[in-house]
PDB file of C-alpha atoms and ligand atoms in Angstrom:
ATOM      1  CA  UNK A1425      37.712 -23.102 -12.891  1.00 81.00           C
ATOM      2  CA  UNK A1426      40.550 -21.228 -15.272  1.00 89.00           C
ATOM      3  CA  UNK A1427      39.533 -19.645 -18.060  1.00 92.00           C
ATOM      4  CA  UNK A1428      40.937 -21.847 -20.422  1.00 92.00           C
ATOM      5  CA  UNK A1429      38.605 -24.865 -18.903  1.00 91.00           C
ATOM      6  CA  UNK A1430      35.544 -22.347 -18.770  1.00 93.00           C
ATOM      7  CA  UNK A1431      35.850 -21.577 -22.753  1.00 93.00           C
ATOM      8  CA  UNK A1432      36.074 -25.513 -23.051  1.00 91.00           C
ATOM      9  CA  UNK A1433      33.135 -26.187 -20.648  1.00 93.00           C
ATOM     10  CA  UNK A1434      31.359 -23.608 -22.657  1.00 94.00           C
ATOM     11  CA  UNK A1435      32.510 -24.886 -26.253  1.00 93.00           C
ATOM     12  CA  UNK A1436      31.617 -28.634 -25.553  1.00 88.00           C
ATOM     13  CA  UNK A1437      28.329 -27.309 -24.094  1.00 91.00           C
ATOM     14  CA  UNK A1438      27.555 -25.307 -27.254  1.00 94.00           C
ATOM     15  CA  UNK A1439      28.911 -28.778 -29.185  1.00 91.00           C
ATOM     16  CA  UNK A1440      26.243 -30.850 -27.611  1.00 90.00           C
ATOM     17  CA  UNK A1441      22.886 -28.179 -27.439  1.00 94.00           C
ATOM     18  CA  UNK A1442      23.332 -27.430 -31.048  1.00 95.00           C
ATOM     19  CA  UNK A1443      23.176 -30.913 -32.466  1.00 92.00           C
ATOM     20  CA  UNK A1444      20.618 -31.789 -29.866  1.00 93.00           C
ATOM     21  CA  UNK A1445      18.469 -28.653 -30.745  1.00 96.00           C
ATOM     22  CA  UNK A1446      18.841 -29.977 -34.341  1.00 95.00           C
ATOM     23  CA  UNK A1447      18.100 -32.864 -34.508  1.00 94.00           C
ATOM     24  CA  UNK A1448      15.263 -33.205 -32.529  1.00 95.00           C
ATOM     25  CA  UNK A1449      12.283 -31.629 -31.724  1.00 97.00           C
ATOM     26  CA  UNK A1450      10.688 -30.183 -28.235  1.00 97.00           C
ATOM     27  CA  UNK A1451       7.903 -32.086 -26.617  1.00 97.00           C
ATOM     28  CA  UNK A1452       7.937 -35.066 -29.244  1.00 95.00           C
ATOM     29  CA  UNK A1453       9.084 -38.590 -28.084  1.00 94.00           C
ATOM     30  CA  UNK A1454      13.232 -39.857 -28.071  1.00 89.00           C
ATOM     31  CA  UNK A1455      14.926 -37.229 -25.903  1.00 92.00           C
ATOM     32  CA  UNK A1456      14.319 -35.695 -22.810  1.00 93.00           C
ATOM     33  CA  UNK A1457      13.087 -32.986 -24.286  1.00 96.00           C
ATOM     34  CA  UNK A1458       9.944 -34.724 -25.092  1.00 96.00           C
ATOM     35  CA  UNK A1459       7.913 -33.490 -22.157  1.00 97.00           C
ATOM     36  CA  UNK A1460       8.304 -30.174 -20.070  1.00 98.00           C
ATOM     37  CA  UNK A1461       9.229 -30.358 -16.062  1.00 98.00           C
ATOM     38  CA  UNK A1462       6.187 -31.641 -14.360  1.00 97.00           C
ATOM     39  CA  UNK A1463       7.204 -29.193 -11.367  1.00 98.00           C
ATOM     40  CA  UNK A1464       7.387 -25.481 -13.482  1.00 98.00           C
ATOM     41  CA  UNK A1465       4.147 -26.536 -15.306  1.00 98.00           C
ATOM     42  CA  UNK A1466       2.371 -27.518 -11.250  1.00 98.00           C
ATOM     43  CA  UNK A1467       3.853 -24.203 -10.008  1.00 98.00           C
ATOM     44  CA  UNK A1468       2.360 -22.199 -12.901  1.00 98.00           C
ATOM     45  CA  UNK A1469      -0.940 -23.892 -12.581  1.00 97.00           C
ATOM     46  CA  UNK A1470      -0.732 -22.613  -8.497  1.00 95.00           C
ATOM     47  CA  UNK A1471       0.087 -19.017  -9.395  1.00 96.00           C
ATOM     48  CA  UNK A1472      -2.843 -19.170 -11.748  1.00 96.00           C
ATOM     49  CA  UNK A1473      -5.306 -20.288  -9.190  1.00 94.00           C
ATOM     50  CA  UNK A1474      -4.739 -16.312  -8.158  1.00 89.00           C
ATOM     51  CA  UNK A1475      -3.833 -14.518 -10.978  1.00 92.00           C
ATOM     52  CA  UNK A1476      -5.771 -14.219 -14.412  1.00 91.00           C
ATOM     53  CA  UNK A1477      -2.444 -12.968 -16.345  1.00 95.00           C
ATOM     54  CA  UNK A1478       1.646 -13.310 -15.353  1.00 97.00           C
ATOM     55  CA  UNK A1479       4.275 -12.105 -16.497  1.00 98.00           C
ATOM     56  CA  UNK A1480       7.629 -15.064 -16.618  1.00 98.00           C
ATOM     57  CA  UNK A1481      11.480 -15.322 -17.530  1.00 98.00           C
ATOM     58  CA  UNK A1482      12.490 -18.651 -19.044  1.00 98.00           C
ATOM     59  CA  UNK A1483      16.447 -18.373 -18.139  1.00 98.00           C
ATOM     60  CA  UNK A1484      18.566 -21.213 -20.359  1.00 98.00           C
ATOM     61  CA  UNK A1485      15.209 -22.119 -22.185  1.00 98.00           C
ATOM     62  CA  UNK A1486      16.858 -23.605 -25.201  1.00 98.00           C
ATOM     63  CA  UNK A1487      14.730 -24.469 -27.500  1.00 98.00           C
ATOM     64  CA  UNK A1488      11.281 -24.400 -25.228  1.00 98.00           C
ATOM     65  CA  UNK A1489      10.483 -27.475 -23.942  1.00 98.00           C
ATOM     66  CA  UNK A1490       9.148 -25.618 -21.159  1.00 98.00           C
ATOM     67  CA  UNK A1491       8.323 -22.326 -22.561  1.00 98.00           C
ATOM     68  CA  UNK A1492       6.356 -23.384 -25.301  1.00 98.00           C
ATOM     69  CA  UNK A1493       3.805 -25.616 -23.084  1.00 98.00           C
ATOM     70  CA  UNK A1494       3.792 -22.164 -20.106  1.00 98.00           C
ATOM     71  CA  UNK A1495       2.922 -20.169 -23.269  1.00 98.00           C
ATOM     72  CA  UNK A1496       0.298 -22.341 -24.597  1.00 98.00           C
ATOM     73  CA  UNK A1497      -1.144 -22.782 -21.363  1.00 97.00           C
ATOM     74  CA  UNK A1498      -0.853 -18.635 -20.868  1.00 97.00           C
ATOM     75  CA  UNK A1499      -2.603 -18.042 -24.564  1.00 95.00           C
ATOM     76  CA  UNK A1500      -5.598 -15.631 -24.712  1.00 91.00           C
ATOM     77  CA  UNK A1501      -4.812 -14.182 -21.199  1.00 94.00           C
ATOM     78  CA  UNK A1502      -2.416 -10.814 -21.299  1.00 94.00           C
ATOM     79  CA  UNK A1503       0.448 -12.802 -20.108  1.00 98.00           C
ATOM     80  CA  UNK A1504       4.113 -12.686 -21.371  1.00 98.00           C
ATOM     81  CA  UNK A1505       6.977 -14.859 -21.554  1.00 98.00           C
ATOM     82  CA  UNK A1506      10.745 -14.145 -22.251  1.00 98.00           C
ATOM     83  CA  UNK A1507      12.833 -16.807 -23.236  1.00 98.00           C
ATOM     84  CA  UNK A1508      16.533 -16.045 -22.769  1.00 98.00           C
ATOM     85  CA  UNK A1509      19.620 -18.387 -23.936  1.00 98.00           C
ATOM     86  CA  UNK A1510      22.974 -17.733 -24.674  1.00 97.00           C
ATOM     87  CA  UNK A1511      22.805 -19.804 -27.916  1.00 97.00           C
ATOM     88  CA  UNK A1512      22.231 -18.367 -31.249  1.00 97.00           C
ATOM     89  CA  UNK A1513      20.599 -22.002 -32.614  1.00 96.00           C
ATOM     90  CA  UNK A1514      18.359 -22.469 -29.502  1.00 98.00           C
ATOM     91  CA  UNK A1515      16.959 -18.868 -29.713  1.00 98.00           C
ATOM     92  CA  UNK A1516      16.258 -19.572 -33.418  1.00 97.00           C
ATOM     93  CA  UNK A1517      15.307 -23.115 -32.250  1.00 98.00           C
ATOM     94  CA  UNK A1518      12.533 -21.209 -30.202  1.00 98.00           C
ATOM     95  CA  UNK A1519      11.980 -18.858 -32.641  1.00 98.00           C
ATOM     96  CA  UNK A1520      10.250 -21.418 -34.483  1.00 98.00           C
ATOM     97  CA  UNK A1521       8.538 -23.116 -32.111  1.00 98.00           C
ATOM     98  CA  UNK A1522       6.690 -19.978 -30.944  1.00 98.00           C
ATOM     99  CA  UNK A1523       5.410 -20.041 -35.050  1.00 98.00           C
ATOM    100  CA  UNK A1524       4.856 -23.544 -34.928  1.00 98.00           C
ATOM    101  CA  UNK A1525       2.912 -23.754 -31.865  1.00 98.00           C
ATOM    102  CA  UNK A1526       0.851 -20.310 -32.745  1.00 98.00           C
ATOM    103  CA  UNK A1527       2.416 -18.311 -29.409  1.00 98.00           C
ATOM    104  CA  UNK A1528       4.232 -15.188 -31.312  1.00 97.00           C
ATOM    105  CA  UNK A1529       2.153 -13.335 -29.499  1.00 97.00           C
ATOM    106  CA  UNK A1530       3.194 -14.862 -25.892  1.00 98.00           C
ATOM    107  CA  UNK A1531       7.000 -15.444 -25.971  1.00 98.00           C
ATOM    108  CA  UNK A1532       9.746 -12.541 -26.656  1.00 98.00           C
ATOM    109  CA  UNK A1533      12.847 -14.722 -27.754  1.00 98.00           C
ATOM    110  CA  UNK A1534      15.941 -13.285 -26.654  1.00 98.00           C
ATOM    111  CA  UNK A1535      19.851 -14.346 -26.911  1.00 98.00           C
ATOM    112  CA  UNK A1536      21.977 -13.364 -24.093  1.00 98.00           C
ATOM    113  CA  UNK A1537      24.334 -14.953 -20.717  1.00 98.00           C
ATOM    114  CA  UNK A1538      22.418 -15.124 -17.911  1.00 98.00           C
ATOM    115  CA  UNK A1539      24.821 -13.689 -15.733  1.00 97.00           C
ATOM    116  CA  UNK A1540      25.381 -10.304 -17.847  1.00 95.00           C
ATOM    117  CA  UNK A1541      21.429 -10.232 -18.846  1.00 94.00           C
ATOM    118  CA  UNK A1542      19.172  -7.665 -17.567  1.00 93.00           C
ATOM    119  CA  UNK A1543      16.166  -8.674 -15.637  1.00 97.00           C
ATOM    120  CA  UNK A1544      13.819  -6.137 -15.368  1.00 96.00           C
ATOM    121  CA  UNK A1545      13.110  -5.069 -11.463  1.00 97.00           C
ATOM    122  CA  UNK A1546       9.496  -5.978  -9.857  1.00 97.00           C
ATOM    123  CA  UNK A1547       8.353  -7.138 -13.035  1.00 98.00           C
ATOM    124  CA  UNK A1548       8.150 -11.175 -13.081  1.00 98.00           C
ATOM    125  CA  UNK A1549       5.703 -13.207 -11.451  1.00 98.00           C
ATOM    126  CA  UNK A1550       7.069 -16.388 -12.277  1.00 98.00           C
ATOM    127  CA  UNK A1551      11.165 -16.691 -13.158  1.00 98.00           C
ATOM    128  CA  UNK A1552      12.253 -20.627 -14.407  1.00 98.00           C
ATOM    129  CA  UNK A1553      15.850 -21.330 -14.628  1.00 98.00           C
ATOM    130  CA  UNK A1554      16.095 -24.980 -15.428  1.00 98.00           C
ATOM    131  CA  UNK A1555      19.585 -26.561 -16.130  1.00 97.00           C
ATOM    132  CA  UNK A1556      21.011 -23.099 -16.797  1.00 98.00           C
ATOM    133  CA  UNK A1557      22.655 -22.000 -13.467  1.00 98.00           C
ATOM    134  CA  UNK A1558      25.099 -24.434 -13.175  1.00 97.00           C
ATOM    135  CA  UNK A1559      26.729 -22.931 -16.402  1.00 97.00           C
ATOM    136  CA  UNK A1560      27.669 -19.662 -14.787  1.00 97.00           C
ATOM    137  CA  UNK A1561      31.524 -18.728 -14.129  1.00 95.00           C
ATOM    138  CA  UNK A1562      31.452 -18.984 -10.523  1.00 96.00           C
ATOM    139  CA  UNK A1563      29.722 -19.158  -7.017  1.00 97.00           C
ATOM    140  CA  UNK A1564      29.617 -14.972  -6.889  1.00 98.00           C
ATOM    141  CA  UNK A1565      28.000 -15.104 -10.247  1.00 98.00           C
ATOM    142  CA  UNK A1566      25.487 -17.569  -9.189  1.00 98.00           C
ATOM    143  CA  UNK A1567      24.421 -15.322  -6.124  1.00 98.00           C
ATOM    144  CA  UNK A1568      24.532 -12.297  -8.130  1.00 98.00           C
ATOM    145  CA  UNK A1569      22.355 -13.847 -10.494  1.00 98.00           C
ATOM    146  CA  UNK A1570      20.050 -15.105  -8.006  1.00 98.00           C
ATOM    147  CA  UNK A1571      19.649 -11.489  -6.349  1.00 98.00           C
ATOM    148  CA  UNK A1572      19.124 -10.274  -9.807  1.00 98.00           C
ATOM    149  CA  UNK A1573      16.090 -12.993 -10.369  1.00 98.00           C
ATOM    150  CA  UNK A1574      14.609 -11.688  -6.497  1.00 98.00           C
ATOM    151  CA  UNK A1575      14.682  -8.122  -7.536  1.00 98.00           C
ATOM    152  CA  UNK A1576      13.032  -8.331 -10.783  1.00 98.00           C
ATOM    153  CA  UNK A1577      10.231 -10.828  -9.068  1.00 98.00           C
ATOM    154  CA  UNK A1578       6.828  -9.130  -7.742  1.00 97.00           C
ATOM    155  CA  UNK A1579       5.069 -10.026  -4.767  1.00 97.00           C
ATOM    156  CA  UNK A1580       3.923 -13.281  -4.655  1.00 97.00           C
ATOM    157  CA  UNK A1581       6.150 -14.305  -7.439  1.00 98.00           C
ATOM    158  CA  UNK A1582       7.645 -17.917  -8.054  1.00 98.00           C
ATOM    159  CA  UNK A1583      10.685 -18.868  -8.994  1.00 98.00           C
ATOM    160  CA  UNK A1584      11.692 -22.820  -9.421  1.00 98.00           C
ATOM    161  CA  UNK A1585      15.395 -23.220 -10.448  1.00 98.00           C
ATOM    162  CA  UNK A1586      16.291 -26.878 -11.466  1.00 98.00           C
ATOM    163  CA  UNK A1587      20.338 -27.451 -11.650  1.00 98.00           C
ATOM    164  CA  UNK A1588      22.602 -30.344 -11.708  1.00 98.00           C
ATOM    165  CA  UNK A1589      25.026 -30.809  -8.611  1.00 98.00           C
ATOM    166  CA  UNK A1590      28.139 -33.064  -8.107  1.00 97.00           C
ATOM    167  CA  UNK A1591      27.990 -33.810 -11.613  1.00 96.00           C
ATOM    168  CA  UNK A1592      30.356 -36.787 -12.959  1.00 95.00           C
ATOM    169  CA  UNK A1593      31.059 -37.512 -16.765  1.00 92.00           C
ATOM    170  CA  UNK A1594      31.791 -41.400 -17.709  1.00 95.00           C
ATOM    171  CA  UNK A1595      33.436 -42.339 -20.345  1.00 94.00           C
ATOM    172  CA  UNK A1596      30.662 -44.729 -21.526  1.00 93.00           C
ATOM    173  CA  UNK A1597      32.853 -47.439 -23.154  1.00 91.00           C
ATOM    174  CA  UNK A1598      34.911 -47.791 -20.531  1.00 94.00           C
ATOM    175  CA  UNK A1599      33.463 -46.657 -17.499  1.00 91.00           C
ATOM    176  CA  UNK A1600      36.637 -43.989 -16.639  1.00 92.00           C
ATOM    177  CA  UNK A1601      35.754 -40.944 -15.332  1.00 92.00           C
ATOM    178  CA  UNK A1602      36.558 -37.774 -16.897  1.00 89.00           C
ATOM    179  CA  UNK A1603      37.498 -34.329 -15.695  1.00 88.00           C
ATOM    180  CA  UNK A1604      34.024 -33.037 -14.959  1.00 88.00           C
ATOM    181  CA  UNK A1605      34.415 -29.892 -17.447  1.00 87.00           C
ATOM    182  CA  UNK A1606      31.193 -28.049 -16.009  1.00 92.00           C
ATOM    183  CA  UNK A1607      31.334 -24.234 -15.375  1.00 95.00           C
ATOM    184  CA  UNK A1608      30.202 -24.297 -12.159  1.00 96.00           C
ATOM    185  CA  UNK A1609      30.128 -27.858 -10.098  1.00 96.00           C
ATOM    186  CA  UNK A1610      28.605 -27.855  -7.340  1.00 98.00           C
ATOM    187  CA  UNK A1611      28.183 -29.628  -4.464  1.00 98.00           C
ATOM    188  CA  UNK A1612      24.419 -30.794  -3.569  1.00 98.00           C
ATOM    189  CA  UNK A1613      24.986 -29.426  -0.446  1.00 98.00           C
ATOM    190  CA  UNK A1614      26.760 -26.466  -0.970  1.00 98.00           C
ATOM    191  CA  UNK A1615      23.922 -25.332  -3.548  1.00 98.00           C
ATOM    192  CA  UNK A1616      21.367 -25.747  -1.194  1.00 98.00           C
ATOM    193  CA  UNK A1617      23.064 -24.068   1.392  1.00 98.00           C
ATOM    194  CA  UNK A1618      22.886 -21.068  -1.103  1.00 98.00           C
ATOM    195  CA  UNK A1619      19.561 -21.077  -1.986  1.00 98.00           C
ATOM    196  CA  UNK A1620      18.042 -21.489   1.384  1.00 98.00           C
ATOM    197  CA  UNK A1621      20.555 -18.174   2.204  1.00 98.00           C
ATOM    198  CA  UNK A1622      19.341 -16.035  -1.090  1.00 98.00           C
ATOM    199  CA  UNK A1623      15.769 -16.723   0.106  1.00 98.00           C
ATOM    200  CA  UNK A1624      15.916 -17.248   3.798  1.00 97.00           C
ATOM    201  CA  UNK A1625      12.933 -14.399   3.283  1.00 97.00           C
ATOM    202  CA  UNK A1626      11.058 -16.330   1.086  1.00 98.00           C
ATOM    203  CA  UNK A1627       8.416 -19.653   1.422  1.00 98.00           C
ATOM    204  CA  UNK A1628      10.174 -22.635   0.444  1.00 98.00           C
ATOM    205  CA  UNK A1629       7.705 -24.591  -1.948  1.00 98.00           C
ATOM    206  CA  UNK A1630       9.995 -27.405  -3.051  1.00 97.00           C
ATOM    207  CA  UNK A1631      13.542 -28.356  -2.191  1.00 97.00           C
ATOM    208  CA  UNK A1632      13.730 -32.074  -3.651  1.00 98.00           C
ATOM    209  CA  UNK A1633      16.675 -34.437  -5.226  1.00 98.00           C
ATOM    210  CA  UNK A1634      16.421 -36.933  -8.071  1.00 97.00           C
ATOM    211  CA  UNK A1635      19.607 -38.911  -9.974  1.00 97.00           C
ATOM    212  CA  UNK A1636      20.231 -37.787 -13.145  1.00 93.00           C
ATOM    213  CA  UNK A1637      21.791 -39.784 -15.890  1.00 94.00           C
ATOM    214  CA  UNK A1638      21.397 -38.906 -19.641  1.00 90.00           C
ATOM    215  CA  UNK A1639      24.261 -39.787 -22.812  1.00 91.00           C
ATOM    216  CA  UNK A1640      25.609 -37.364 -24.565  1.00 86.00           C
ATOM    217  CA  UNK A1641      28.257 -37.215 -27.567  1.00 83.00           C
ATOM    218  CA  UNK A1642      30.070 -33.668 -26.830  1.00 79.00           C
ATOM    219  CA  UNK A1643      33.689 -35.132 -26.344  1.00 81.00           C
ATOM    220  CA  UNK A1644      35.335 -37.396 -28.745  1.00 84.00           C
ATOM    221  CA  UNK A1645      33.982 -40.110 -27.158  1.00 89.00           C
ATOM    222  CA  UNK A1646      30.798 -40.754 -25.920  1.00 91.00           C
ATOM    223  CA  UNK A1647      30.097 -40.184 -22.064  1.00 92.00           C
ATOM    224  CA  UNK A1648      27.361 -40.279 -19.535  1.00 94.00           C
ATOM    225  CA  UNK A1649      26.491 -37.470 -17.350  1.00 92.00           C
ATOM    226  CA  UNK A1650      25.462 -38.134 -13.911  1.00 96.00           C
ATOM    227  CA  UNK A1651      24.057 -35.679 -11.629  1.00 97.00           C
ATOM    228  CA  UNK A1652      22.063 -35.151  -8.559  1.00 98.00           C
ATOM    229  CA  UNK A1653      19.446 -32.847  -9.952  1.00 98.00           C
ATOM    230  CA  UNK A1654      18.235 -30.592  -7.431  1.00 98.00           C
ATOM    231  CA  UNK A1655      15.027 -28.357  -7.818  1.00 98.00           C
ATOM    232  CA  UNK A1656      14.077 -25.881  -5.383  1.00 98.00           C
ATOM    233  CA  UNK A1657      11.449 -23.339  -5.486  1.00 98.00           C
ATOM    234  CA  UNK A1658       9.901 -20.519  -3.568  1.00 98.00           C
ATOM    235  CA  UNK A1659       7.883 -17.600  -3.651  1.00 98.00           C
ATOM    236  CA  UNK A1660       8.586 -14.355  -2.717  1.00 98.00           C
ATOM    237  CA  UNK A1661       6.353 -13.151   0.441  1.00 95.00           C
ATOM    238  CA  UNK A1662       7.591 -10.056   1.780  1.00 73.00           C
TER     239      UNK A1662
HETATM  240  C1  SAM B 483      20.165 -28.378 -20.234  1.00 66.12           C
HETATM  241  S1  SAM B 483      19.632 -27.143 -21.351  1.00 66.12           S
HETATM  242  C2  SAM B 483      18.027 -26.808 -20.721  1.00 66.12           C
HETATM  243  C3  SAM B 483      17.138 -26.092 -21.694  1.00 66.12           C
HETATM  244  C4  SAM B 483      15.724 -25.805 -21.162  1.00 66.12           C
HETATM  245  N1  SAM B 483      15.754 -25.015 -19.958  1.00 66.12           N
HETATM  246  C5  SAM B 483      15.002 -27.100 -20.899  1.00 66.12           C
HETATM  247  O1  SAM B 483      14.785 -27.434 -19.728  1.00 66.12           O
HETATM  248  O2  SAM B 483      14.684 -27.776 -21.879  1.00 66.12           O
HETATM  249  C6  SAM B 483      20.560 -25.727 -20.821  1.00 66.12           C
HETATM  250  C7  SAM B 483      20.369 -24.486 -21.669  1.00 66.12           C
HETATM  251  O3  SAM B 483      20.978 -23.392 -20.971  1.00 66.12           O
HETATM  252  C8  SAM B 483      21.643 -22.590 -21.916  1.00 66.12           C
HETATM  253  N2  SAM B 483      22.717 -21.850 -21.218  1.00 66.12           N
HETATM  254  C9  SAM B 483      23.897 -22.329 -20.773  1.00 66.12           C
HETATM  255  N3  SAM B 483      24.611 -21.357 -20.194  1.00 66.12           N
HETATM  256  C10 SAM B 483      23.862 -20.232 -20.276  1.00 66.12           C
HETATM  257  C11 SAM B 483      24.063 -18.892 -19.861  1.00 66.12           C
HETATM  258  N4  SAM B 483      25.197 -18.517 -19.261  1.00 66.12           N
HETATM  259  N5  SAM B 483      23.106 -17.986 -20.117  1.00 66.12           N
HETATM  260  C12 SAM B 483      21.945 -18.360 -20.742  1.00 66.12           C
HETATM  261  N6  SAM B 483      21.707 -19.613 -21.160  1.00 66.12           N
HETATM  262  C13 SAM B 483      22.646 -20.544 -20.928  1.00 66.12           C
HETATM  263  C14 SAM B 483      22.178 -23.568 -22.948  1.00 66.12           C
HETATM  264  O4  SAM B 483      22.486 -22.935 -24.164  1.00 66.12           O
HETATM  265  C15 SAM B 483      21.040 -24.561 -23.034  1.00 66.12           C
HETATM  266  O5  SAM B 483      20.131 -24.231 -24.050  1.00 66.12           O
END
């Protein structure tokens, strides 16, 4: 993608995460961010079953519709949880979430690009990145990224990374398709074929497909996205 289509991509995504972040709330009923990912809260539950406290990186968490319910469920043990997003509003979105849902104590907000952020080495024990890889500049970036995520994991650390691939946008009036303006589009297959590369080391715990549709209003008019939404996870065993 050329720059001038990545500030675009980047602009329309801002467009469409602000209003959503304001005008509705995180884990309450109308959007999709009523309920968190059924597959990070599972995975946290299973590196619970060993560990009394963990330490996780929310990458893209907007305004916490999953970090909120993995803090609440990580209250009154010593655990932590970053939340990092490159918006201003969705940090301050989270911000007061953490107050309103009693977790200041749990989450560490933080604004910041994924792909320039540091991640602290051998220090996570569970690392989320759901619907924010697929916003990076390129394929390097995404492997860079991903390195970055293995090296700051511990042993026996998760991580479950849920992106959309071979995305479309619709026009929804007219059914036309658009110029997909997504920073980084990939292929189902092609992301796969990354992942199980960037962890051919690691145990494979889920590696699954579903269709994604949702609306959106971030162009002048309104379109539907359409994705296959992949979500693969694996833990880190030697
Ligand atoms: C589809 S939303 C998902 C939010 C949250 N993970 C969830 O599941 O509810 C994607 C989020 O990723 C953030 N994001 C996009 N590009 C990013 C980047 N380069 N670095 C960090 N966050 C990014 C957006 O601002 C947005 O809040």
């Amino acid at each position: 993608m050329n720059q001038a289509d990545f500030e675009e991509a980047r602009k329309a995504e801002a467009i469409y995460h602000n209003e959503l972040y304001s005008d509705h709330e995180i884990l309450e009923p109308g959007t999709w961010l009523s309920k968190p990912n059924h597959v990070i809260m599972e995975l946290l539950d299973r590196l619970l079953v060993h560990k009394d406290h963990v330490n996780v990186l929310d990458l893209g968490c907007g305004a916490g519709r999953n970090t909120i319910p993995i803090a609440l469920r990580l209250q009154h043990t010593d655990s932590k949880v970053v939340g990092l997003d490159l918006l201003y509003e969705a940090i301050n979105k989270l911000r007061d979430n953490t107050n309103k849902y009693g977790v200041t104590d749990v989450i560490q907000a933080k604004e910041g690009d994924v792909e320039h952020a540091d991640i602290t080495k051998d220090h996570y024990d569970y690392i989320v990145a759901c619907g924010c890889l697929e916003h990076v500049s390129s394929e390097e970036a995404f492997v860079q990224v991903l390195e970055r995520m293995k090296q700051g994991t511990r042993m026996g650390g998760i991580h479950c990374i849920i992106m959309n691939t071979d995305i479309q946008e619709v026009e929804r009036d007219t059914g036309r398709e658009l110029d997909t303006l997504i920073e980084l589009n990939l292929p189902k297959d092609k992301a796969f074929t990354i992942l199980e590369k960037v962890y051919y080391s690691w145990n494979v715990l889920e590696h699954t497909t579903v269709i994604h549709s949702v609306d959106e209003e971030k162009y002048d008019t309104p379109t539907q996205f359409r994705s296959q939404s992949i979500t693969f996870a694996a833990q880190k065993v030697k």
